[in-house]
């Protein structure tokens, strides 16, 4: 099996999987709503989930040297249980990831269209509401960009770990650099400092359980702990690498990505007295309006949407890799490239028929509210209640700079896993 050539390549690939729309349009909205209390709680959960959640998913992937299906089989076999049961249980998280890939590709196609219109200048001269309506309410309005997104993702997956690593080493640094450039521009706007003050305000009315749940859920989704995706990163990791260190670095860089996005979004909204917005409205209505009203807006629109496009394709390529690896793991005679092209075709053909937000929105809601949280809960329970304890701890300690044992395991079993169950239940209820 192909392996990552370096620790940096592994970390940037994992960060590429984690950094996405949750960072760009989810985190800024929730931080704007919850202020400093939200941020403190969010950082606590990012640290916890990185320390045990990401670590356990990386570890089982490296143990099994496989992605979703192989990891669940290995977990069940390690404790003397039927690996076929593990394979059966793995199907739901895997299906959830396939559906997420279809919907996510539509989002990235929207971003590509916004980038294209920024390059041509049409986004800077259009009525934003009409532009967004034409983008989101017409069937097949973005199919050429949708197809290009699939092709670019496909190319990045052709060489498995090697091409994933190479593309991540380019796209993730580019994401950070481009966002920092535009954040510096926003800092120069009149009254931008008021936006930063608002971000870090202490609002006693926001110190409540609702904000805690919001921060916990945001941290969970931001790290892409889905019970299906991150194991593939571990599968391509050498035994001598420190998994816990890499998990912490992934969490740190993911948080920095979210903060940099917030440094762009929130001050802009405050400076131009725009209404709070999250989701597609923030990226495709609020921001274009702001960019139309700042000097050099066209250039900064190009920078912004290019950075987000890099983040989107980085996430998509891991999703593709997970699905392809799982199918070739089960059906070993299948040619990898044939499977990759088949998955790409499926993602495009299904997704191109739901480009309207009235189709895509409900589809993504079902996946994010029900399927993905349930898959993540299945994963957490499997790693800490079914996978053999010694097997897991030994793998975590392979290459570790310090030894982890009973304390780490108890945090995972008695704190992290119950929290994942709570997140799953609350997401469905709320």
CSV table of C-alpha atoms in Angstrom, one decimal:
chain,number,residue,atom,x,y,z
A,1,UNK,CA,0.0,0.0,0.0
A,2,UNK,CA,1.2,3.5,-0.8
A,3,UNK,CA,2.3,5.6,2.2
A,4,UNK,CA,2.7,9.3,2.8
A,5,UNK,CA,6.3,10.4,2.3
A,6,UNK,CA,6.4,12.8,5.2
A,7,UNK,CA,4.6,13.8,8.4
A,8,UNK,CA,3.9,17.2,6.9
A,9,UNK,CA,2.2,15.6,3.9
A,10,UNK,CA,0.0,13.5,6.2
A,11,UNK,CA,-1.0,16.4,8.4
A,12,UNK,CA,-1.8,18.7,5.4
A,13,UNK,CA,-3.9,15.9,3.8
A,14,UNK,CA,-5.8,15.4,7.1
A,15,UNK,CA,-6.2,19.2,7.4
A,16,UNK,CA,-7.4,19.3,3.8
A,17,UNK,CA,-10.1,16.7,4.7
A,18,UNK,CA,-11.1,18.7,7.8
A,19,UNK,CA,-11.1,22.2,6.4
A,20,UNK,CA,-14.2,23.0,4.4
A,21,UNK,CA,-17.5,24.7,4.5
A,22,UNK,CA,-17.8,24.2,8.3
A,23,UNK,CA,-14.8,26.5,8.7
A,24,UNK,CA,-15.7,29.0,6.0
A,25,UNK,CA,-19.4,29.6,6.5
A,26,UNK,CA,-20.4,27.7,9.7
A,27,UNK,CA,-17.8,28.9,12.2
A,28,UNK,CA,-17.9,32.6,11.4
A,29,UNK,CA,-21.7,32.7,11.8
A,30,UNK,CA,-21.6,30.8,15.1
A,31,UNK,CA,-18.7,32.9,16.5
A,32,UNK,CA,-20.5,36.1,15.5
A,33,UNK,CA,-23.6,34.8,17.4
A,34,UNK,CA,-21.8,33.4,20.5
A,35,UNK,CA,-18.8,35.6,21.0
A,36,UNK,CA,-15.8,34.8,23.2
A,37,UNK,CA,-17.7,32.2,25.3
A,38,UNK,CA,-18.4,30.2,22.1
A,39,UNK,CA,-14.8,30.4,21.1
A,40,UNK,CA,-13.4,29.2,24.4
A,41,UNK,CA,-15.8,26.3,24.5
A,42,UNK,CA,-15.1,25.5,20.8
A,43,UNK,CA,-11.4,25.4,21.4
A,44,UNK,CA,-11.9,23.0,24.4
A,45,UNK,CA,-13.9,20.6,22.3
A,46,UNK,CA,-11.5,20.9,19.3
A,47,UNK,CA,-8.6,19.9,21.7
A,48,UNK,CA,-10.6,17.0,23.2
A,49,UNK,CA,-11.9,15.7,19.9
A,50,UNK,CA,-8.4,15.9,18.3
A,51,UNK,CA,-6.7,14.3,21.2
A,52,UNK,CA,-8.9,11.2,21.3
A,53,UNK,CA,-11.4,11.3,18.3
A,54,UNK,CA,-8.9,12.0,15.5
A,55,UNK,CA,-6.2,9.9,17.2
A,56,UNK,CA,-8.5,6.8,17.4
A,57,UNK,CA,-9.6,7.1,13.8
A,58,UNK,CA,-6.0,7.5,12.5
A,59,UNK,CA,-4.9,4.6,14.7
A,60,UNK,CA,-7.5,2.1,13.6
A,61,UNK,CA,-6.8,3.1,10.0
A,62,UNK,CA,-3.1,2.4,10.5
A,63,UNK,CA,-3.8,-0.9,12.4
A,64,UNK,CA,-6.0,-2.2,9.5
A,65,UNK,CA,-4.0,-0.5,6.7
A,66,UNK,CA,-7.4,0.1,5.2
A,67,UNK,CA,-10.2,2.6,5.1
A,68,UNK,CA,-13.8,2.4,6.3
A,69,UNK,CA,-14.7,-1.3,5.8
A,70,UNK,CA,-11.3,-2.7,6.7
A,71,UNK,CA,-11.1,-0.7,9.9
A,72,UNK,CA,-14.4,-1.9,11.2
A,73,UNK,CA,-13.6,-5.5,10.3
A,74,UNK,CA,-10.3,-5.2,12.1
A,75,UNK,CA,-11.9,-3.6,15.2
A,76,UNK,CA,-14.4,-6.5,15.5
A,77,UNK,CA,-11.8,-9.2,14.8
A,78,UNK,CA,-9.4,-7.8,17.4
A,79,UNK,CA,-11.9,-8.6,20.2
A,80,UNK,CA,-12.9,-12.0,18.9
A,81,UNK,CA,-16.1,-10.8,17.3
A,82,UNK,CA,-17.3,-11.6,13.7
A,83,UNK,CA,-15.5,-9.3,11.3
A,84,UNK,CA,-18.5,-9.7,8.9
A,85,UNK,CA,-20.6,-7.8,11.5
A,86,UNK,CA,-18.0,-5.0,11.4
A,87,UNK,CA,-18.3,-4.9,7.7
A,88,UNK,CA,-22.1,-4.7,7.9
A,89,UNK,CA,-21.9,-1.9,10.4
A,90,UNK,CA,-19.5,0.0,8.3
A,91,UNK,CA,-21.9,0.3,5.4
A,92,UNK,CA,-24.0,3.2,7.0
A,93,UNK,CA,-21.0,5.5,7.6
A,94,UNK,CA,-19.7,4.7,4.1
A,95,UNK,CA,-23.1,5.4,2.5
A,96,UNK,CA,-23.3,8.6,4.5
A,97,UNK,CA,-19.9,9.7,3.1
A,98,UNK,CA,-21.0,8.8,-0.5
A,99,UNK,CA,-24.1,11.0,-0.2
A,100,UNK,CA,-22.1,13.8,1.4
A,101,UNK,CA,-19.6,13.6,-1.5
A,102,UNK,CA,-22.4,14.1,-4.0
A,103,UNK,CA,-23.8,17.1,-2.1
A,104,UNK,CA,-20.4,18.6,-1.4
A,105,UNK,CA,-19.4,18.5,-5.0
A,106,UNK,CA,-22.4,20.8,-5.8
A,107,UNK,CA,-21.2,23.3,-3.2
A,108,UNK,CA,-17.7,23.3,-4.7
A,109,UNK,CA,-19.2,23.8,-8.1
A,110,UNK,CA,-21.0,26.9,-6.8
A,111,UNK,CA,-17.7,28.2,-5.5
A,112,UNK,CA,-16.0,27.5,-8.9
A,113,UNK,CA,-18.8,29.5,-10.6
A,114,UNK,CA,-18.3,32.4,-8.2
A,115,UNK,CA,-14.5,32.3,-8.9
A,116,UNK,CA,-15.1,32.3,-12.6
A,117,UNK,CA,-17.5,35.3,-12.4
A,118,UNK,CA,-14.9,37.1,-10.2
A,119,UNK,CA,-12.2,36.6,-12.8
A,120,UNK,CA,-14.5,37.8,-15.6
A,121,UNK,CA,-15.7,40.7,-13.5
A,122,UNK,CA,-19.4,39.9,-13.9
A,123,UNK,CA,-19.8,39.2,-10.2
A,124,UNK,CA,-18.7,42.8,-9.4
A,125,UNK,CA,-21.3,44.4,-11.7
A,126,UNK,CA,-24.3,42.2,-11.1
A,127,UNK,CA,-27.2,42.6,-8.8
A,128,UNK,CA,-26.0,40.0,-6.2
A,129,UNK,CA,-29.5,38.8,-5.4
A,130,UNK,CA,-30.3,38.2,-9.1
A,131,UNK,CA,-26.9,36.6,-9.6
A,132,UNK,CA,-27.5,34.2,-6.7
A,133,UNK,CA,-31.0,33.4,-7.9
A,134,UNK,CA,-29.7,32.5,-11.3
A,135,UNK,CA,-27.0,30.4,-9.7
A,136,UNK,CA,-29.2,28.5,-7.2
A,137,UNK,CA,-32.7,28.4,-8.6
A,138,UNK,CA,-32.1,27.3,-12.2
A,139,UNK,CA,-31.6,23.6,-13.0
A,140,UNK,CA,-28.2,22.7,-14.6
A,141,UNK,CA,-27.0,26.3,-14.1
A,142,UNK,CA,-23.5,25.2,-13.1
A,143,UNK,CA,-23.0,21.9,-14.8
A,144,UNK,CA,-19.7,22.8,-16.6
A,145,UNK,CA,-18.1,23.9,-13.3
A,146,UNK,CA,-19.5,20.9,-11.6
A,147,UNK,CA,-17.9,18.7,-14.2
A,148,UNK,CA,-14.5,20.5,-13.9
A,149,UNK,CA,-14.6,20.1,-10.1
A,150,UNK,CA,-15.1,16.3,-10.5
A,151,UNK,CA,-12.2,16.2,-13.1
A,152,UNK,CA,-9.8,18.1,-10.9
A,153,UNK,CA,-10.7,15.9,-7.9
A,154,UNK,CA,-10.2,12.8,-10.0
A,155,UNK,CA,-6.8,13.9,-11.2
A,156,UNK,CA,-5.7,14.5,-7.5
A,157,UNK,CA,-6.8,10.9,-6.6
A,158,UNK,CA,-5.1,9.0,-9.4
A,159,UNK,CA,-2.0,8.2,-7.5
A,160,UNK,CA,-3.7,7.5,-4.1
A,161,UNK,CA,-1.5,8.6,-1.2
A,162,UNK,CA,1.2,10.2,-3.4
A,163,UNK,CA,-1.1,12.5,-5.4
A,164,UNK,CA,-3.2,13.3,-2.3
A,165,UNK,CA,0.0,14.4,-0.5
A,166,UNK,CA,1.3,16.4,-3.4
A,167,UNK,CA,-1.9,18.3,-4.0
A,168,UNK,CA,-2.5,18.9,-0.2
A,169,UNK,CA,1.0,20.3,0.1
A,170,UNK,CA,0.1,22.9,-2.5
A,171,UNK,CA,-3.6,23.6,-1.8
A,172,UNK,CA,-3.6,23.9,2.0
A,173,UNK,CA,-0.7,26.4,2.3
A,174,UNK,CA,-2.3,28.3,-0.6
A,175,UNK,CA,-5.6,28.4,1.3
A,176,UNK,CA,-4.0,29.9,4.4
A,177,UNK,CA,-1.9,32.4,2.4
A,178,UNK,CA,-4.8,33.6,0.3
A,179,UNK,CA,-7.1,34.0,3.3
A,180,UNK,CA,-4.4,35.8,5.3
A,181,UNK,CA,-4.0,38.2,2.3
A,182,UNK,CA,-7.7,39.1,2.2
A,183,UNK,CA,-7.9,39.3,6.1
A,184,UNK,CA,-5.1,41.9,6.0
A,185,UNK,CA,-7.2,43.9,3.4
A,186,UNK,CA,-10.3,43.7,5.6
A,187,UNK,CA,-8.2,45.0,8.5
A,188,UNK,CA,-7.5,48.2,6.6
A,189,UNK,CA,-11.2,49.0,6.2
A,190,UNK,CA,-12.7,51.8,8.3
A,191,UNK,CA,-14.1,50.5,11.6
A,192,UNK,CA,-12.9,47.0,11.0
A,193,UNK,CA,-11.6,47.0,14.6
A,194,UNK,CA,-15.2,47.1,15.7
A,195,UNK,CA,-15.7,43.7,14.0
A,196,UNK,CA,-12.8,42.2,16.0
A,197,UNK,CA,-14.2,43.6,19.2
A,198,UNK,CA,-17.6,42.1,18.4
A,199,UNK,CA,-16.0,38.7,17.6
A,200,UNK,CA,-14.3,38.6,21.0
A,201,UNK,CA,-17.0,40.2,23.1
A,202,UNK,CA,-18.1,38.8,26.4
A,203,UNK,CA,-21.9,38.6,26.3
A,204,UNK,CA,-23.3,37.2,29.5
A,205,UNK,CA,-26.5,36.3,27.8
A,206,UNK,CA,-24.6,33.9,25.5
A,207,UNK,CA,-23.2,31.9,28.5
A,208,UNK,CA,-25.8,29.1,28.2
A,209,UNK,CA,-26.1,25.4,27.3
A,210,UNK,CA,-27.3,26.2,23.8
A,211,UNK,CA,-24.0,27.9,23.0
A,212,UNK,CA,-22.1,24.9,24.5
A,213,UNK,CA,-24.0,22.5,22.3
A,214,UNK,CA,-23.4,24.8,19.3
A,215,UNK,CA,-19.6,24.9,19.9
A,216,UNK,CA,-19.5,21.1,20.6
A,217,UNK,CA,-21.3,20.3,17.3
A,218,UNK,CA,-19.2,22.8,15.3
A,219,UNK,CA,-16.0,21.3,16.6
A,220,UNK,CA,-17.2,17.8,15.8
A,221,UNK,CA,-18.2,18.5,12.2
A,222,UNK,CA,-15.2,20.8,11.6
A,223,UNK,CA,-12.7,17.9,12.2
A,224,UNK,CA,-14.6,15.6,9.9
A,225,UNK,CA,-15.0,12.9,12.5
A,226,UNK,CA,-17.6,10.9,10.6
A,227,UNK,CA,-16.7,7.3,11.4
A,228,UNK,CA,-15.7,6.9,7.8
A,229,UNK,CA,-13.2,9.4,6.4
A,230,UNK,CA,-10.1,9.9,8.6
A,231,UNK,CA,-9.2,6.2,8.8
A,232,UNK,CA,-7.9,6.4,5.2
A,233,UNK,CA,-5.3,9.0,6.3
A,234,UNK,CA,-4.1,6.6,9.0
A,235,UNK,CA,-4.0,3.8,6.6
A,236,UNK,CA,-1.4,5.7,4.5
A,237,UNK,CA,0.7,6.6,7.6
A,238,UNK,CA,4.0,5.0,8.5
A,239,UNK,CA,4.3,3.2,11.8
A,240,UNK,CA,7.0,5.5,13.1
A,241,UNK,CA,4.8,8.6,13.0
A,242,UNK,CA,3.4,10.1,16.2
A,243,UNK,CA,-0.4,9.9,15.7
A,244,UNK,CA,-1.3,12.0,18.7
A,245,UNK,CA,1.0,14.8,17.7
A,246,UNK,CA,-0.3,14.7,14.1
A,247,UNK,CA,-3.9,14.8,15.5
A,248,UNK,CA,-3.1,17.8,17.6
A,249,UNK,CA,-1.6,19.6,14.7
A,250,UNK,CA,-4.6,18.8,12.5
A,251,UNK,CA,-6.9,20.3,15.2
A,252,UNK,CA,-4.7,23.3,15.6
A,253,UNK,CA,-4.5,24.1,11.8
A,254,UNK,CA,-8.2,23.4,11.4
A,255,UNK,CA,-8.9,26.0,14.1
A,256,UNK,CA,-6.5,28.5,12.6
A,257,UNK,CA,-8.4,28.1,9.3
A,258,UNK,CA,-11.7,28.7,11.0
A,259,UNK,CA,-10.4,31.8,12.7
A,260,UNK,CA,-8.8,33.3,9.6
A,261,UNK,CA,-12.1,32.8,7.8
A,262,UNK,CA,-13.9,34.6,10.7
A,263,UNK,CA,-11.3,37.4,10.5
A,264,UNK,CA,-12.5,38.0,7.0
A,265,UNK,CA,-16.2,37.4,7.3
A,266,UNK,CA,-17.2,39.1,10.6
A,267,UNK,CA,-15.4,42.4,10.3
A,268,UNK,CA,-16.7,42.7,6.8
A,269,UNK,CA,-20.3,42.2,7.9
A,270,UNK,CA,-19.9,44.7,10.7
A,271,UNK,CA,-18.2,47.4,8.5
A,272,UNK,CA,-21.0,47.3,5.9
A,273,UNK,CA,-23.8,46.8,8.4
A,274,UNK,CA,-24.9,43.6,6.8
A,275,UNK,CA,-27.3,41.1,8.5
A,276,UNK,CA,-25.8,38.0,10.1
A,277,UNK,CA,-25.8,35.1,7.7
A,278,UNK,CA,-24.5,31.6,7.6
A,279,UNK,CA,-24.4,28.8,5.0
A,280,UNK,CA,-24.6,29.6,1.3
A,281,UNK,CA,-26.1,33.1,2.0
A,282,UNK,CA,-22.8,34.2,3.6
A,283,UNK,CA,-20.6,33.1,0.8
A,284,UNK,CA,-22.8,33.9,-2.2
A,285,UNK,CA,-24.8,36.9,-1.2
A,286,UNK,CA,-23.3,38.8,1.8
A,287,UNK,CA,-19.6,38.5,0.7
A,288,UNK,CA,-20.2,39.5,-3.0
A,289,UNK,CA,-22.1,42.5,-1.8
A,290,UNK,CA,-19.2,43.5,0.4
A,291,UNK,CA,-16.6,42.8,-2.3
A,292,UNK,CA,-18.4,45.1,-4.7
A,293,UNK,CA,-18.0,47.9,-2.2
A,294,UNK,CA,-14.3,47.8,-1.4
A,295,UNK,CA,-11.3,49.0,-3.4
A,296,UNK,CA,-9.8,46.1,-5.4
A,297,UNK,CA,-12.9,44.0,-4.7
A,298,UNK,CA,-12.5,42.0,-7.9
A,299,UNK,CA,-9.0,40.9,-7.0
A,300,UNK,CA,-10.0,40.0,-3.5
A,301,UNK,CA,-13.0,38.1,-4.7
A,302,UNK,CA,-10.7,36.0,-6.9
A,303,UNK,CA,-8.4,35.4,-3.9
A,304,UNK,CA,-11.3,34.5,-1.6
A,305,UNK,CA,-13.1,32.1,-3.9
A,306,UNK,CA,-9.8,30.5,-5.0
A,307,UNK,CA,-8.9,29.8,-1.4
A,308,UNK,CA,-12.3,28.3,-0.7
A,309,UNK,CA,-12.1,26.2,-3.9
A,310,UNK,CA,-8.8,24.8,-2.8
A,311,UNK,CA,-10.4,23.8,0.6
A,312,UNK,CA,-13.3,22.3,-1.1
A,313,UNK,CA,-11.3,20.1,-3.6
A,314,UNK,CA,-9.0,19.1,-0.7
A,315,UNK,CA,-12.0,17.7,1.2
A,316,UNK,CA,-13.5,16.1,-1.9
A,317,UNK,CA,-10.4,14.2,-2.8
A,318,UNK,CA,-10.3,12.5,0.6
A,319,UNK,CA,-14.0,11.6,0.2
A,320,UNK,CA,-13.3,10.0,-3.2
A,321,UNK,CA,-10.3,8.1,-1.9
A,322,UNK,CA,-12.3,6.7,1.0
A,323,UNK,CA,-15.0,5.3,-1.3
A,324,UNK,CA,-12.6,3.9,-3.9
A,325,UNK,CA,-10.4,2.3,-1.2
A,326,UNK,CA,-13.4,0.6,0.4
A,327,UNK,CA,-14.7,-0.9,-2.9
A,328,UNK,CA,-11.2,-2.1,-3.9
A,329,UNK,CA,-10.7,-3.5,-0.4
A,330,UNK,CA,-13.9,-5.7,-0.7
A,331,UNK,CA,-13.6,-6.5,-4.5
A,332,UNK,CA,-9.9,-7.0,-4.8
A,333,UNK,CA,-9.9,-7.8,-8.6
A,334,UNK,CA,-11.4,-4.4,-9.4
A,335,UNK,CA,-9.1,-2.0,-11.2
A,336,UNK,CA,-8.6,1.1,-9.0
A,337,UNK,CA,-8.8,3.6,-11.9
A,338,UNK,CA,-12.0,2.0,-13.2
A,339,UNK,CA,-13.6,2.3,-9.7
A,340,UNK,CA,-12.4,5.9,-9.4
A,341,UNK,CA,-13.9,6.9,-12.7
A,342,UNK,CA,-17.1,5.1,-11.9
A,343,UNK,CA,-17.4,6.9,-8.5
A,344,UNK,CA,-16.7,10.2,-10.2
A,345,UNK,CA,-19.3,9.6,-12.8
A,346,UNK,CA,-21.9,8.6,-10.1
A,347,UNK,CA,-21.1,11.7,-8.1
A,348,UNK,CA,-21.5,14.0,-11.1
A,349,UNK,CA,-24.6,12.3,-12.6
A,350,UNK,CA,-26.6,12.3,-9.4
A,351,UNK,CA,-25.3,15.7,-8.2
A,352,UNK,CA,-25.9,17.5,-11.5
A,353,UNK,CA,-29.6,16.8,-11.1
A,354,UNK,CA,-29.8,18.5,-7.7
A,355,UNK,CA,-27.9,21.8,-8.4
A,356,UNK,CA,-30.9,23.9,-7.5
A,357,UNK,CA,-30.7,24.8,-3.8
A,358,UNK,CA,-34.3,23.7,-3.3
A,359,UNK,CA,-33.1,20.2,-4.2
A,360,UNK,CA,-29.6,20.3,-2.8
A,361,UNK,CA,-30.5,22.0,0.6
A,362,UNK,CA,-32.9,19.4,1.9
A,363,UNK,CA,-30.6,16.6,0.6
A,364,UNK,CA,-27.6,18.0,2.6
A,365,UNK,CA,-29.8,18.6,5.7
A,366,UNK,CA,-30.8,14.9,5.8
A,367,UNK,CA,-27.2,13.8,5.5
A,368,UNK,CA,-25.7,16.3,8.0
A,369,UNK,CA,-28.5,16.0,10.6
A,370,UNK,CA,-29.1,12.3,10.5
A,371,UNK,CA,-26.7,10.1,8.6
A,372,UNK,CA,-23.3,11.6,9.4
A,373,UNK,CA,-23.9,12.0,13.1
A,374,UNK,CA,-25.1,8.4,13.4
A,375,UNK,CA,-22.1,7.2,11.4
A,376,UNK,CA,-19.8,9.1,13.7
A,377,UNK,CA,-21.5,7.6,16.8
A,378,UNK,CA,-21.1,4.1,15.4
A,379,UNK,CA,-17.4,4.8,14.9
A,380,UNK,CA,-16.8,6.1,18.4
A,381,UNK,CA,-18.6,3.2,20.0
A,382,UNK,CA,-16.6,0.8,17.8
A,383,UNK,CA,-13.2,2.2,18.6
A,384,UNK,CA,-13.7,2.4,22.4
A,385,UNK,CA,-16.2,-0.4,23.2
A,386,UNK,CA,-15.4,-3.1,20.6
A,387,UNK,CA,-11.9,-2.6,19.4
A,388,UNK,CA,-9.4,-4.4,21.7
A,389,UNK,CA,-8.1,-1.9,24.2
A,390,UNK,CA,-4.5,-3.1,24.1
A,391,UNK,CA,-4.5,-3.1,20.3
A,392,UNK,CA,-5.6,0.5,20.2
A,393,UNK,CA,-3.3,1.8,22.9
A,394,UNK,CA,-0.3,-0.1,21.4
A,395,UNK,CA,-1.0,1.5,18.0
A,396,UNK,CA,-1.3,5.0,19.5
A,397,UNK,CA,2.0,4.5,21.2
A,398,UNK,CA,3.8,3.3,18.0
A,399,UNK,CA,6.0,6.2,17.1
A,400,UNK,CA,4.7,8.4,20.0
A,401,UNK,CA,7.1,10.8,21.7
A,402,UNK,CA,5.4,10.0,25.0
A,403,UNK,CA,3.4,7.0,26.1
A,404,UNK,CA,-0.4,7.0,26.4
A,405,UNK,CA,-2.3,4.5,28.4
A,406,UNK,CA,-5.2,4.2,30.8
A,407,UNK,CA,-5.9,7.9,31.2
A,408,UNK,CA,-6.1,8.5,27.4
A,409,UNK,CA,-8.3,5.5,26.9
A,410,UNK,CA,-10.7,6.5,29.7
A,411,UNK,CA,-11.1,10.0,28.2
A,412,UNK,CA,-12.0,8.4,24.9
A,413,UNK,CA,-14.4,5.8,26.4
A,414,UNK,CA,-16.1,7.8,29.1
A,415,UNK,CA,-16.0,11.4,27.9
A,416,UNK,CA,-15.5,11.5,24.1
A,417,UNK,CA,-17.8,8.7,23.1
A,418,UNK,CA,-20.7,9.8,25.3
A,419,UNK,CA,-20.3,13.3,23.9
A,420,UNK,CA,-20.5,12.0,20.4
A,421,UNK,CA,-23.7,10.2,21.4
A,422,UNK,CA,-25.1,13.4,22.9
A,423,UNK,CA,-24.2,15.4,19.7
A,424,UNK,CA,-26.0,12.8,17.6
A,425,UNK,CA,-29.1,12.9,19.7
A,426,UNK,CA,-29.2,16.7,20.0
A,427,UNK,CA,-28.5,17.2,16.3
A,428,UNK,CA,-31.5,15.0,15.4
A,429,UNK,CA,-33.8,16.6,18.1
A,430,UNK,CA,-32.8,20.2,17.5
